[in-house]
């Protein structure tokens, strides 16, 4: 089959080293490796050590593996909320986090603004909120919250835990891990891997909270509650048989990222996003969906393509480019472009040239 | 690395076609395929249709995909039990199913017998039990419950749902799907695939029960509750981004199994297990751990190797054979041998010859 450059924001194009790593994995028997071996513990440790180096994850954070980021939403609510969470909602994914709290019979509250917007001014968090859920990068709308907003939430709500959904922004953002308590991502976006693995980082405050809920006989889930995860992770093990191949590939891609250097990955991300936003700002037919330049995501860029959506999609496909559809109701009027480490400058230049070439 | 024939009961040796299917998957862009495409729906449908053909799954069953079989234990308890489940416990995995019900704040009961044994005579199920959890094949001990026992439970408890853990027995058993309500497996055992995917089959009685719990405002979980799964599965979709590559590989391996024919797979399984049990029964130093021949698993065969465990392990390894360790406390006195479709007759003959050759 004719493969296009895949700009959909997840699952996105594989990181270019993945196929080689898969070949090595088969040669070394990784796909059938038992998760109760020293070799598996080495794979676990390689991911954790690599992430600490790549993202500057401090020692008071623990790293756990789940089936998906959806699962992590659920585990966060089960383990860190007795009754009340508070959610900043500005798109489909931040809303889903809120809804999951409802489905788990908690009493979440939310501050909701329309798709494409952020949260201006001071955010009044209601009394008694145990956890604030923040979606750093709304994959549905291309809005990224400024890191300073998380810091402000932290300063104003020192007693609440802060959970950051960084599903479609990591490894790009340069987070200060003291400003929140748990953060998570899935591997099929910025890390360029096949889907089927979520990565969940929690600090010691989260461990304490989950243990506290357990002493109150509140169910924190079973095989994937935080204390069970922790008891295994200190031995570089996992409670159940995990996606071992996925973990191996993640460790290898993180090592590739570290060799390339996170600074260089960040700079290239910014260069490519600037290219595309400039093209959209100057385009006669299209525009950037997110108006406020301070809220524009560097990693998921949403173009308002209006009535030309179908035509420009076909045109891009003819150039070997697969754009991502607009999300949900915006499917016929927007296109989304992932800007992940796997997308090269040359691919972004081709994308921008193609958009500029497009005529009605 | 020097690869041995892997007889550990999970993750076990890959089915011999898997590496080729992975190569094709990369060629066709499956590892980065969006789960909201027609192509993905085709992959979903191929697994479901293939399973229906392979195992004779009736139309009133639905097929869902999870991260692991551990997750399915949890989802069964959340979705099908308001208060009381009942568990037949005869090893570590059946016990874990019971414990998960406890962790989810239900009030499970159990009938427990020692490792290596089954359940003799009539089983008195307490009043008010909503679901009976049966582990068809105890991977820890090598005991397989006769299918007739499930039928008897069904006849005597028509109002209870019956959940069958077939993690390490499928695709071998010829189940009558009218005799239970939900059954599940993970792909890294009998299906010879990389770990990271659980497969959950539920009938319409399960759907009704989960819907009933929801009307009572009992939490059935969030993205992976039965009604949400069902709303997606009727469109051959999945609630969250699943392990798409794993699902693709499962569909291909099931197609391979169907071409080979389930009857022939079953006959070969029986031939190989007979070979090994005969060798153990006649061996001067070893014996089969499960005494009762009617309870002996055809797919996970446990050898009592006593003080010779370490020596025979090394001897087998020198012949290119990797046995599975005994489970838990039996690690130093037993070995476990998976007998899955991927293990050839020739490999089993080599295993038996090697065991017979072993001298102190």
XYZ file of C-alpha atoms in Angstrom:
720
model
C 0.000 0.000 0.000
C 1.033 3.561 -0.723
C 1.918 5.091 2.628
C 1.388 8.792 3.219
C 3.052 11.036 5.783
C 0.573 10.700 8.625
C -0.247 14.019 10.338
C -3.285 12.729 12.285
C -2.814 13.558 15.957
C -2.973 9.999 17.217
C -2.317 7.354 16.425
C 0.234 9.332 14.486
C 3.091 8.421 12.241
C 5.531 6.000 13.878
C 8.865 7.366 15.027
C 11.221 6.474 12.212
C 13.304 4.044 14.304
C 10.368 1.884 15.444
C 10.403 -0.704 12.678
C 14.095 -1.418 13.308
C 13.451 -1.766 17.030
C 10.643 -4.228 16.313
C 13.037 -6.319 14.222
C 15.580 -6.351 17.063
C 12.832 -7.203 19.548
C 11.872 -10.315 17.564
C 15.522 -11.329 17.282
C 15.846 -11.083 21.067
C 12.596 -12.876 21.902
C 10.993 -9.800 23.524
C 7.442 -10.456 22.192
C 7.236 -13.677 24.214
C 9.411 -12.603 27.143
C 7.979 -13.432 30.571
C 7.277 -10.349 32.696
C 8.681 -12.166 35.719
C 12.278 -12.184 34.468
C 15.366 -10.047 35.137
C 15.348 -9.120 31.459
C 11.871 -7.628 31.784
C 12.954 -5.678 34.875
C 15.724 -4.225 32.751
C 13.182 -3.099 30.144
C 11.046 -1.485 32.862
C 14.055 0.304 34.357
C 15.189 1.513 30.947
C 11.861 3.277 30.340
C 11.836 4.858 33.799
C 15.474 5.987 33.722
C 15.084 7.247 30.171
C 11.977 9.262 31.067
C 13.718 10.778 34.098
C 16.536 11.947 31.841
C 14.294 13.114 28.990
C 11.715 15.026 31.019
C 13.598 15.748 34.243
C 11.252 13.579 36.308
C 12.247 13.892 39.996
C 12.863 10.971 42.341
C 9.565 11.444 44.223
C 7.663 10.402 41.090
C 6.833 6.767 40.264
C 6.131 5.449 36.760
C 3.327 2.965 36.050
C 2.038 1.352 32.844
C -1.617 0.951 31.856
C -3.526 -0.127 28.767
C -4.400 3.409 27.664
C -4.664 7.026 28.798
C -8.419 6.475 29.185
C -7.572 3.955 31.849
C -5.415 6.544 33.632
C -8.346 8.992 33.809
C -10.260 6.252 35.600
C -7.383 5.287 37.917
C -6.781 8.922 38.884
C -10.395 9.363 39.931
C -10.515 6.019 41.762
C -7.251 6.542 43.631
C -7.117 10.269 44.272
C -10.702 11.439 44.733
C -12.992 10.497 47.562
C -15.785 12.822 46.499
C -14.903 15.982 44.586
C -12.685 16.736 41.621
C -12.668 19.916 39.559
C -12.058 19.974 35.830
C -11.022 22.670 33.390
C -13.104 21.757 30.336
C -12.397 23.253 26.912
C -12.880 20.371 24.530
C -13.872 16.752 24.156
C -11.020 15.154 26.063
C -11.057 17.446 29.089
C -14.826 16.880 29.207
C -14.352 13.121 29.120
C -12.103 13.305 32.218
C -14.951 15.122 34.044
C -17.526 12.595 32.828
C -15.441 9.676 34.037
C -15.554 11.137 37.543
C -19.362 11.227 37.238
C -19.455 7.625 36.012
C -17.424 6.572 39.040
C -20.094 8.111 41.308
C -17.968 11.024 42.477
C -19.261 14.603 42.523
C -17.025 16.492 40.128
C -17.423 20.151 39.238
C -16.194 21.915 36.139
C -15.355 25.254 34.600
C -16.336 24.961 30.944
C -15.464 27.287 28.068
C -16.136 26.788 24.337
C -13.850 24.718 22.089
C -10.837 26.721 20.964
C -10.678 28.856 24.093
C -8.602 28.802 27.258
C -9.306 30.025 30.770
C -8.826 33.742 31.260
C -8.126 35.424 34.587
C -8.222 33.815 38.002
C -9.826 30.403 38.226
C -12.110 30.091 41.226
C -11.787 26.542 42.472
C -14.730 25.605 44.723
C -14.115 24.655 48.351
C -13.390 21.039 49.225
C -11.900 20.101 45.860
C -9.455 17.205 46.264
C -8.078 17.134 42.744
C -7.908 19.578 39.834
C -7.874 17.976 36.386
C -6.080 20.003 33.725
C -5.780 19.029 30.087
C -2.503 20.573 29.039
C -3.154 20.053 25.361
C -6.716 19.644 24.064
C -6.273 17.258 21.148
C -9.772 18.082 19.905
C -9.294 21.852 19.574
C -5.539 22.540 19.497
C -5.582 24.676 22.639
C -2.608 24.322 24.951
C -2.776 25.851 28.418
C 0.221 28.007 29.346
C 2.367 26.252 31.955
C 2.099 29.438 34.031
C -1.608 28.698 34.470
C -0.811 25.381 36.129
C 1.640 27.179 38.418
C -1.025 29.703 39.375
C -3.515 26.923 40.155
C -0.870 25.324 42.330
C -0.099 28.513 44.230
C -3.787 29.238 44.846
C -4.781 25.655 45.738
C -1.895 24.144 47.660
C -4.047 21.467 49.259
C -5.538 20.066 46.065
C -3.756 17.488 43.973
C -3.216 18.578 40.375
C -3.497 16.055 37.530
C -2.116 17.015 34.113
C -3.277 15.256 30.948
C -0.272 15.624 28.630
C -1.418 12.945 26.198
C -0.750 14.910 23.037
C 1.941 17.324 24.200
C 4.755 15.231 25.719
C 7.692 15.063 25.239
C 7.608 18.701 24.045
C 6.682 20.713 27.189
C 9.374 21.624 29.700
C 7.289 20.941 32.815
C 8.240 21.754 36.394
C 7.194 18.561 38.152
C 6.833 20.324 41.503
C 3.825 22.213 40.110
C 1.516 19.193 39.886
C 1.197 15.705 41.341
C 0.397 13.362 38.512
C 0.843 13.508 34.750
C 0.223 11.003 31.989
C 0.448 10.290 28.285
C -0.147 7.533 25.772
C 2.576 6.320 23.464
C 0.847 6.630 20.071
C 1.156 10.407 19.911
C 4.395 12.285 20.667
C 6.386 9.097 21.196
C 5.452 7.725 17.781
C 4.670 4.168 18.871
C 1.887 1.681 18.129
C -1.134 2.279 20.427
C -1.830 0.074 23.426
C 0.122 1.557 26.340
C -0.513 4.415 28.759
C 2.212 5.874 30.980
C 1.229 7.244 34.382
C 3.526 9.272 36.640
C 2.466 9.899 40.247
C 4.298 11.577 43.113
C 4.353 10.609 46.777
C 1.382 12.849 47.617
C -0.689 10.641 45.310
C 0.558 7.513 47.062
C -0.430 8.978 50.430
C -3.883 9.925 49.162
C -4.583 6.476 47.703
C -3.432 4.811 50.922
C -5.695 7.154 52.880
C -8.710 6.202 50.728
C -7.904 2.551 51.323
C -7.872 3.031 55.113
C -11.368 4.505 54.709
C -12.403 1.334 52.820
C -13.038 3.289 49.651
C -12.347 1.101 46.633
C -9.333 2.307 44.654
C -9.742 -0.403 41.996
C -7.938 -3.712 42.134
C -4.804 -4.797 40.227
C -4.111 -1.214 39.090
C -4.517 0.788 42.286
C -1.576 2.989 43.244
C -0.283 0.955 46.233
C -0.320 -2.248 44.150
C 1.420 -0.501 41.261
C 4.001 0.931 43.643
C 4.757 -2.388 45.353
C 5.589 -3.802 41.918
C 7.315 -0.775 40.414
C 9.941 -0.576 43.158
C 11.070 -3.969 41.807
C 10.709 -2.797 38.183
C 7.736 -5.115 37.829
C 4.117 -4.714 36.809
C 1.037 -6.133 38.561
C -0.297 -8.011 35.518
C 1.251 -9.179 32.248
C 1.721 -5.844 30.476
C 2.317 -4.903 26.849
C 5.968 -5.988 27.107
C 6.765 -5.284 23.456
C 5.238 -1.809 23.762
C 7.343 -1.088 26.850
C 10.497 -2.299 25.106
C 9.800 -0.073 22.096
C 9.081 2.903 24.360
C 12.420 2.430 26.145
C 14.247 2.326 22.822
C 12.493 5.409 21.402
C 13.144 7.379 24.603
C 16.817 6.425 24.274
C 16.706 7.699 20.682
C 15.141 10.961 21.917
C 17.814 11.319 24.586
C 20.575 10.817 22.020
C 18.984 13.487 19.836
C 18.570 15.739 22.872
C 15.347 17.150 24.274
C 16.519 20.722 23.622
C 16.861 20.037 19.948
C 13.478 18.228 19.845
C 11.862 21.255 21.510
C 13.490 23.737 19.137
C 12.461 21.752 16.078
C 8.904 21.473 17.400
C 8.763 25.249 17.755
C 10.264 25.834 14.321
C 7.742 23.527 12.642
C 4.743 24.958 14.498
C 5.829 28.508 13.653
C 6.054 27.519 9.982
C 2.515 26.150 9.930
C 0.876 28.912 11.990
C 2.526 31.550 9.776
C 1.215 29.787 6.687
C -2.297 29.650 8.166
C -2.189 33.289 9.317
C -1.205 34.384 5.809
C -3.416 32.016 3.868
C -6.205 33.464 1.706
C -8.615 30.582 2.435
C -7.603 29.091 5.771
C -6.839 30.318 9.270
C -5.689 28.954 12.605
C -8.711 27.814 14.632
C -7.190 29.021 17.919
C -7.207 32.829 17.807
C -5.185 33.604 20.924
C -1.544 33.016 19.987
C -0.671 32.303 23.627
C -3.032 29.335 23.628
C -1.949 27.793 20.337
C -0.699 24.260 20.748
C 2.767 23.560 19.401
C 2.001 19.853 18.965
C -1.566 19.706 17.597
C -2.298 22.493 15.139
C -5.904 22.987 14.051
C -6.675 24.712 10.762
C -10.019 26.268 9.973
C -10.525 25.036 6.430
C -14.267 25.674 6.146
C -15.997 24.751 2.904
C -12.644 23.750 1.364
C -12.012 20.955 3.845
C -12.803 18.072 1.536
C -10.963 19.589 -1.442
C -7.792 20.445 0.472
C -7.786 17.009 2.086
C -7.807 15.392 -1.357
C -5.154 17.810 -2.583
C -2.867 17.058 0.361
C -3.403 13.330 -0.101
C -2.317 13.701 -3.720
C 0.938 15.157 -2.355
C 1.443 12.152 -0.060
C 0.134 13.967 3.027
C -2.567 12.568 5.308
C -4.078 15.350 7.459
C -6.122 14.548 10.564
C -9.867 15.207 10.403
C -11.348 17.918 12.556
C -12.705 16.485 15.778
C -16.362 15.536 16.140
C -18.684 18.264 14.835
C -15.703 20.069 13.233
C -14.986 17.133 10.937
C -16.226 18.956 7.825
C -14.708 22.381 8.574
C -11.315 21.793 10.227
C -8.157 19.778 9.762
C -5.710 18.826 12.508
C -1.961 18.467 12.072
C 0.211 16.654 14.601
C 3.656 18.143 15.149
C 5.505 15.364 16.923
C 9.217 14.464 17.073
C 8.710 12.018 14.213
C 7.564 14.760 11.828
C 10.665 16.179 10.138
C 11.283 19.793 9.181
C 11.239 18.679 5.539
C 7.804 17.094 5.991
C 6.515 20.301 7.560
C 7.988 22.351 4.728
C 6.250 20.079 2.225
C 2.985 20.458 4.158
C 3.226 24.251 4.205
C 4.217 24.435 0.520
C 1.274 22.209 -0.357
C -1.183 24.329 1.635
C 0.132 27.436 -0.120
C -0.165 25.757 -3.504
C -3.804 24.821 -2.946
C -6.227 26.737 -5.183
C -10.000 26.497 -5.325
C 20.536 -14.288 21.243
C 20.120 -18.028 21.195
C 16.381 -18.632 21.201
C 14.977 -21.690 22.916
C 11.620 -23.359 22.374
C 9.567 -21.536 24.981
C 7.282 -23.826 27.015
C 6.434 -21.258 29.719
C 2.649 -20.989 30.018
C 2.423 -17.309 29.244
C 3.715 -15.274 27.703
C 4.485 -18.364 25.665
C 6.225 -18.971 22.393
C 4.782 -16.894 19.563
C 2.638 -18.635 16.988
C 5.010 -19.314 14.131
C 3.241 -16.989 11.688
C 3.351 -13.886 13.936
C 6.615 -12.386 12.746
C 5.425 -12.515 9.127
C 2.143 -10.866 10.098
C 4.060 -8.085 11.880
C 6.056 -7.467 8.721
C 2.850 -7.194 6.677
C 1.320 -4.934 9.321
C 4.195 -2.462 9.005
C 3.952 -2.570 5.224
C 0.261 -1.702 5.465
C 0.616 1.040 8.087
C -1.360 -0.850 10.752
C 0.828 0.255 13.724
C -0.210 3.877 13.183
C -3.713 3.242 11.841
C -6.414 5.439 13.377
C -9.055 3.440 15.271
C -11.750 5.688 13.768
C -11.320 4.381 10.204
C -13.166 1.836 8.066
C -9.936 -0.142 7.880
C -9.889 -0.502 11.667
C -13.538 -1.593 11.644
C -12.513 -4.303 9.199
C -9.809 -5.495 11.608
C -12.328 -5.553 14.473
C -14.839 -7.503 12.395
C -12.185 -9.983 11.252
C -11.371 -10.911 14.870
C -15.016 -11.268 15.824
C -16.026 -13.269 12.737
C -12.925 -15.420 13.044
C -13.627 -16.179 16.702
C -17.251 -17.069 15.920
C -16.037 -19.589 13.343
C -13.162 -20.952 15.445
C -15.025 -21.406 18.724
C -18.653 -21.537 17.589
C -19.537 -18.298 19.401
C -23.293 -17.706 19.039
C -24.882 -14.455 17.853
C -26.068 -13.457 21.339
C -22.441 -12.982 22.413
C -20.527 -9.712 21.958
C -16.750 -9.418 21.764
C -14.835 -6.635 23.543
C -11.112 -5.828 23.837
C -9.298 -4.825 27.035
C -5.690 -4.299 28.096
C -5.394 -7.643 29.871
C -7.331 -10.532 31.390
C -6.746 -8.913 34.815
C -8.800 -6.009 33.584
C -11.602 -8.383 32.574
C -11.766 -9.803 36.118
C -12.343 -6.249 37.298
C -14.886 -5.386 34.595
C -16.870 -8.571 35.274
C -17.196 -7.712 38.953
C -18.039 -4.051 38.256
C -20.622 -4.804 35.589
C -22.226 -8.037 36.705
C -22.180 -8.036 40.500
C -24.130 -5.702 42.727
C -23.116 -7.432 45.938
C -22.333 -11.140 45.838
C -20.216 -13.320 43.609
C -19.097 -16.872 44.317
C -15.742 -18.250 43.272
C -14.367 -21.743 42.824
C -10.795 -21.324 44.096
C -8.124 -23.944 43.464
C -5.019 -21.931 42.737
C -3.505 -18.490 42.486
C -5.502 -17.158 39.550
C -8.941 -18.307 40.685
C -8.090 -16.784 44.076
C -7.135 -13.481 42.451
C -10.577 -13.287 40.782
C -12.166 -13.635 44.257
C -9.813 -11.040 45.756
C -10.642 -8.522 43.031
C -14.308 -8.736 44.050
C -13.217 -7.935 47.625
C -11.119 -4.991 46.429
C -14.136 -3.609 44.595
C -16.102 -3.623 47.863
C -18.402 -6.470 46.913
C -19.108 -9.394 49.255
C -17.814 -12.443 47.429
C -17.831 -15.948 48.815
C -15.633 -18.857 47.810
C -15.235 -22.604 47.863
C -11.515 -23.237 48.217
C -9.599 -26.477 47.747
C -5.809 -27.008 47.737
C -3.657 -26.398 44.642
C -3.761 -29.355 42.289
C -7.286 -30.384 43.212
C -10.697 -29.886 41.666
C -14.190 -29.712 43.154
C -15.716 -33.094 43.932
C -19.416 -33.778 44.252
C -22.203 -31.227 44.265
C -21.177 -27.622 44.732
C -23.450 -25.801 47.164
C -23.758 -22.256 45.916
C -25.011 -19.927 48.694
C -28.304 -18.080 48.279
C -28.325 -14.692 46.592
C -25.243 -15.277 44.458
C -25.387 -13.148 41.301
C -22.365 -14.541 39.529
C -20.299 -17.708 39.760
C -16.633 -17.330 38.786
C -15.054 -20.474 37.390
C -11.429 -20.798 36.326
C -11.555 -23.390 33.588
C -7.808 -23.911 33.560
C -5.721 -23.001 36.616
C -2.441 -21.850 35.084
C -0.733 -22.076 38.473
C -1.513 -25.741 39.149
C -2.420 -27.372 35.839
C -5.926 -28.331 36.927
C -8.654 -28.063 34.323
C -12.283 -28.329 35.394
C -14.357 -30.787 33.379
C -16.819 -28.942 31.145
C -19.551 -31.147 32.659
C -18.966 -29.358 35.966
C -19.840 -26.017 34.406
C -22.984 -27.591 32.961
C -23.962 -28.907 36.377
C -23.453 -25.478 37.957
C -25.655 -24.031 35.241
C -28.424 -26.559 35.766
C -28.404 -26.067 39.531
C -28.112 -22.251 39.474
C -30.154 -21.025 36.535
C -30.483 -17.505 37.949
C -26.792 -16.841 38.491
C -24.536 -15.600 35.744
C -21.544 -17.845 35.103
C -18.154 -16.354 34.204
C -15.482 -18.661 32.779
C -11.793 -17.748 32.907
C -10.354 -19.588 29.903
C -7.114 -17.586 29.829
C -4.797 -20.539 29.397
C -7.105 -23.084 27.774
C -8.597 -21.432 24.681
C -8.732 -22.179 21.787
C -8.530 -25.858 22.841
C -11.821 -26.470 24.749
C -14.999 -27.229 22.831
C -17.296 -25.093 24.971
C -21.090 -24.979 24.787
C -21.684 -21.238 25.017
C -25.233 -21.716 26.336
C -23.759 -23.089 29.578
C -22.262 -19.799 30.778
C -22.669 -16.064 30.186
C -19.215 -14.601 29.842
C -15.812 -16.034 28.986
C -12.424 -14.442 28.428
C -8.799 -14.994 27.525
C -5.585 -13.105 26.916
C -3.686 -13.431 23.673
C -0.201 -14.317 24.959
C -1.103 -17.900 25.803
C -2.994 -20.221 23.444
C -3.093 -17.665 20.650
C 0.700 -17.236 20.666
C 0.752 -13.442 20.439
C 2.687 -10.665 22.202
C 1.023 -9.709 25.531
C -1.093 -6.580 25.872
C -4.632 -7.538 24.879
C -7.520 -9.236 26.668
C -10.578 -10.590 24.841
C -13.918 -10.521 26.631
C -17.067 -12.268 25.397
C -20.402 -11.442 27.047
C -23.925 -12.564 26.218
C -27.139 -10.541 26.337
C -27.870 -11.582 29.922
C -24.677 -9.721 30.901
C -25.789 -6.638 28.987
C -29.122 -6.675 30.807
C -27.429 -7.041 34.170
C -25.017 -4.161 33.577
C -27.869 -1.949 32.399
C -29.822 -2.885 35.509
C -26.910 -1.902 37.773
C -26.702 1.422 35.962
C -30.393 2.125 36.561
C -29.645 1.571 40.264
C -26.828 4.166 40.009
C -24.207 1.556 40.807
C -20.947 2.434 39.073
C -20.047 -0.072 36.372
C -16.757 1.690 35.565
C -16.418 4.284 32.853
C -15.003 3.865 29.345
C -15.002 0.062 29.640
C -18.444 -0.666 31.049
C -20.561 -3.143 29.093
C -23.125 -0.694 27.629
C -20.322 1.594 26.393
C -18.430 -1.351 24.939
C -21.601 -2.593 23.247
C -22.495 0.789 21.722
C -19.083 0.789 20.055
C -18.808 -2.897 19.191
C -22.015 -2.901 17.133
C -20.112 -0.524 14.837
C -16.920 -2.625 15.081
C -15.347 0.147 17.112
C -13.719 0.407 20.514
C -14.334 3.049 23.192
C -10.700 4.160 23.473
C -7.650 3.822 21.226
C -6.948 0.097 21.605
C -3.915 -2.041 20.862
C -4.657 -1.925 17.124
C -1.569 -3.905 16.127
C -2.426 -6.603 18.682
C -5.979 -6.832 17.321
C -4.693 -7.088 13.746
C -2.293 -9.883 14.706
C -5.047 -11.710 16.595
C -7.300 -11.585 13.532
C -4.544 -13.001 11.357
C -3.639 -15.806 13.784
C -7.303 -16.773 14.194
C -7.532 -16.951 10.390
C -4.454 -19.216 10.440
C -6.135 -21.407 13.073
C -9.312 -21.601 11.019
C -7.355 -22.657 7.942
C -5.651 -25.358 9.984
C -9.016 -26.366 11.447
C -10.009 -26.383 15.112
C -10.580 -30.159 15.027
C -7.014 -30.755 14.011
C -5.721 -28.267 16.633
C -7.724 -30.089 19.314
C -6.495 -33.521 18.233
C -2.878 -32.403 18.202
C -3.277 -30.803 21.627
C -4.569 -34.111 22.976
C -1.815 -36.094 21.294
C 0.915 -33.859 22.754
C -0.552 -33.826 26.232
C -0.915 -37.595 26.215
C 2.736 -37.911 25.227
C 3.912 -35.759 28.128
C 1.601 -37.204 30.787
C 2.653 -40.744 29.770
C 6.286 -39.749 30.054
C 5.691 -38.254 33.513
C 3.642 -41.257 34.692
C 6.446 -43.616 33.646
C 9.379 -41.479 34.734
C 11.665 -42.763 37.531
C 12.221 -39.276 39.005
C 9.247 -37.128 38.016
C 5.470 -37.342 38.135
C 2.439 -35.336 37.064
C 1.454 -32.892 39.811
C -2.277 -33.356 39.180
C -3.171 -36.869 40.359
C -6.732 -37.124 39.109
C -6.487 -37.830 35.384
C -9.914 -36.269 34.813
C -8.630 -32.928 36.106
C -5.369 -32.858 34.183
C -5.107 -29.812 31.963
C -4.375 -30.511 28.311
C -2.847 -27.053 27.827
C -0.751 -26.415 30.959
C 0.993 -29.544 32.194
C 2.654 -29.386 35.590
C 5.493 -31.794 36.423
C 6.542 -32.602 39.967
C 10.319 -32.469 39.582
C 11.218 -32.127 43.289
C 14.885 -31.865 44.183
C 15.880 -32.311 40.520
C 14.124 -29.132 39.379
C 17.225 -27.029 38.919
C 19.236 -29.803 37.295
C 16.529 -30.810 34.824
C 15.895 -27.163 33.949
C 19.553 -26.771 33.007
C 19.524 -30.043 31.121
C 16.447 -29.034 29.105
C 17.955 -25.622 28.394
C 21.050 -27.364 27.014
C 18.694 -29.125 24.585
C 17.170 -25.788 23.474
C 14.081 -26.160 25.663
C 12.878 -23.455 28.084
C 10.465 -24.947 30.646
C 8.192 -22.721 32.730
C 8.976 -22.391 36.430
C 6.564 -23.818 38.965
C 4.189 -21.144 40.204
C 4.893 -19.224 43.411
C 5.909 -21.517 46.266
C 6.309 -24.435 43.812
C 9.084 -22.673 41.923
C 11.805 -24.976 43.236
C 9.886 -28.252 42.972
C 7.748 -28.101 39.824
C 8.023 -27.225 36.168
C 5.160 -26.121 33.922
C 4.853 -26.896 30.227
C 2.482 -25.015 27.948
C 0.843 -27.106 25.241
C -0.508 -24.489 22.864
C -1.212 -24.573 19.107
C 2.232 -23.103 18.465
C 3.994 -26.051 20.078
C 4.550 -28.685 17.385
C 4.385 -32.451 17.798
C 8.106 -32.554 17.011
C 8.833 -30.080 19.806
C 6.796 -32.185 22.227
C 8.620 -35.340 21.101
C 11.937 -33.575 21.712
C 10.724 -32.483 25.145
C 9.657 -36.005 26.112
C 12.851 -37.577 24.752
C 14.893 -35.059 26.714
C 13.004 -35.732 29.943
C 13.567 -39.451 29.446
C 17.257 -38.893 28.780
C 17.764 -36.925 31.984
C 19.906 -38.748 34.563
C 20.893 -37.614 38.043
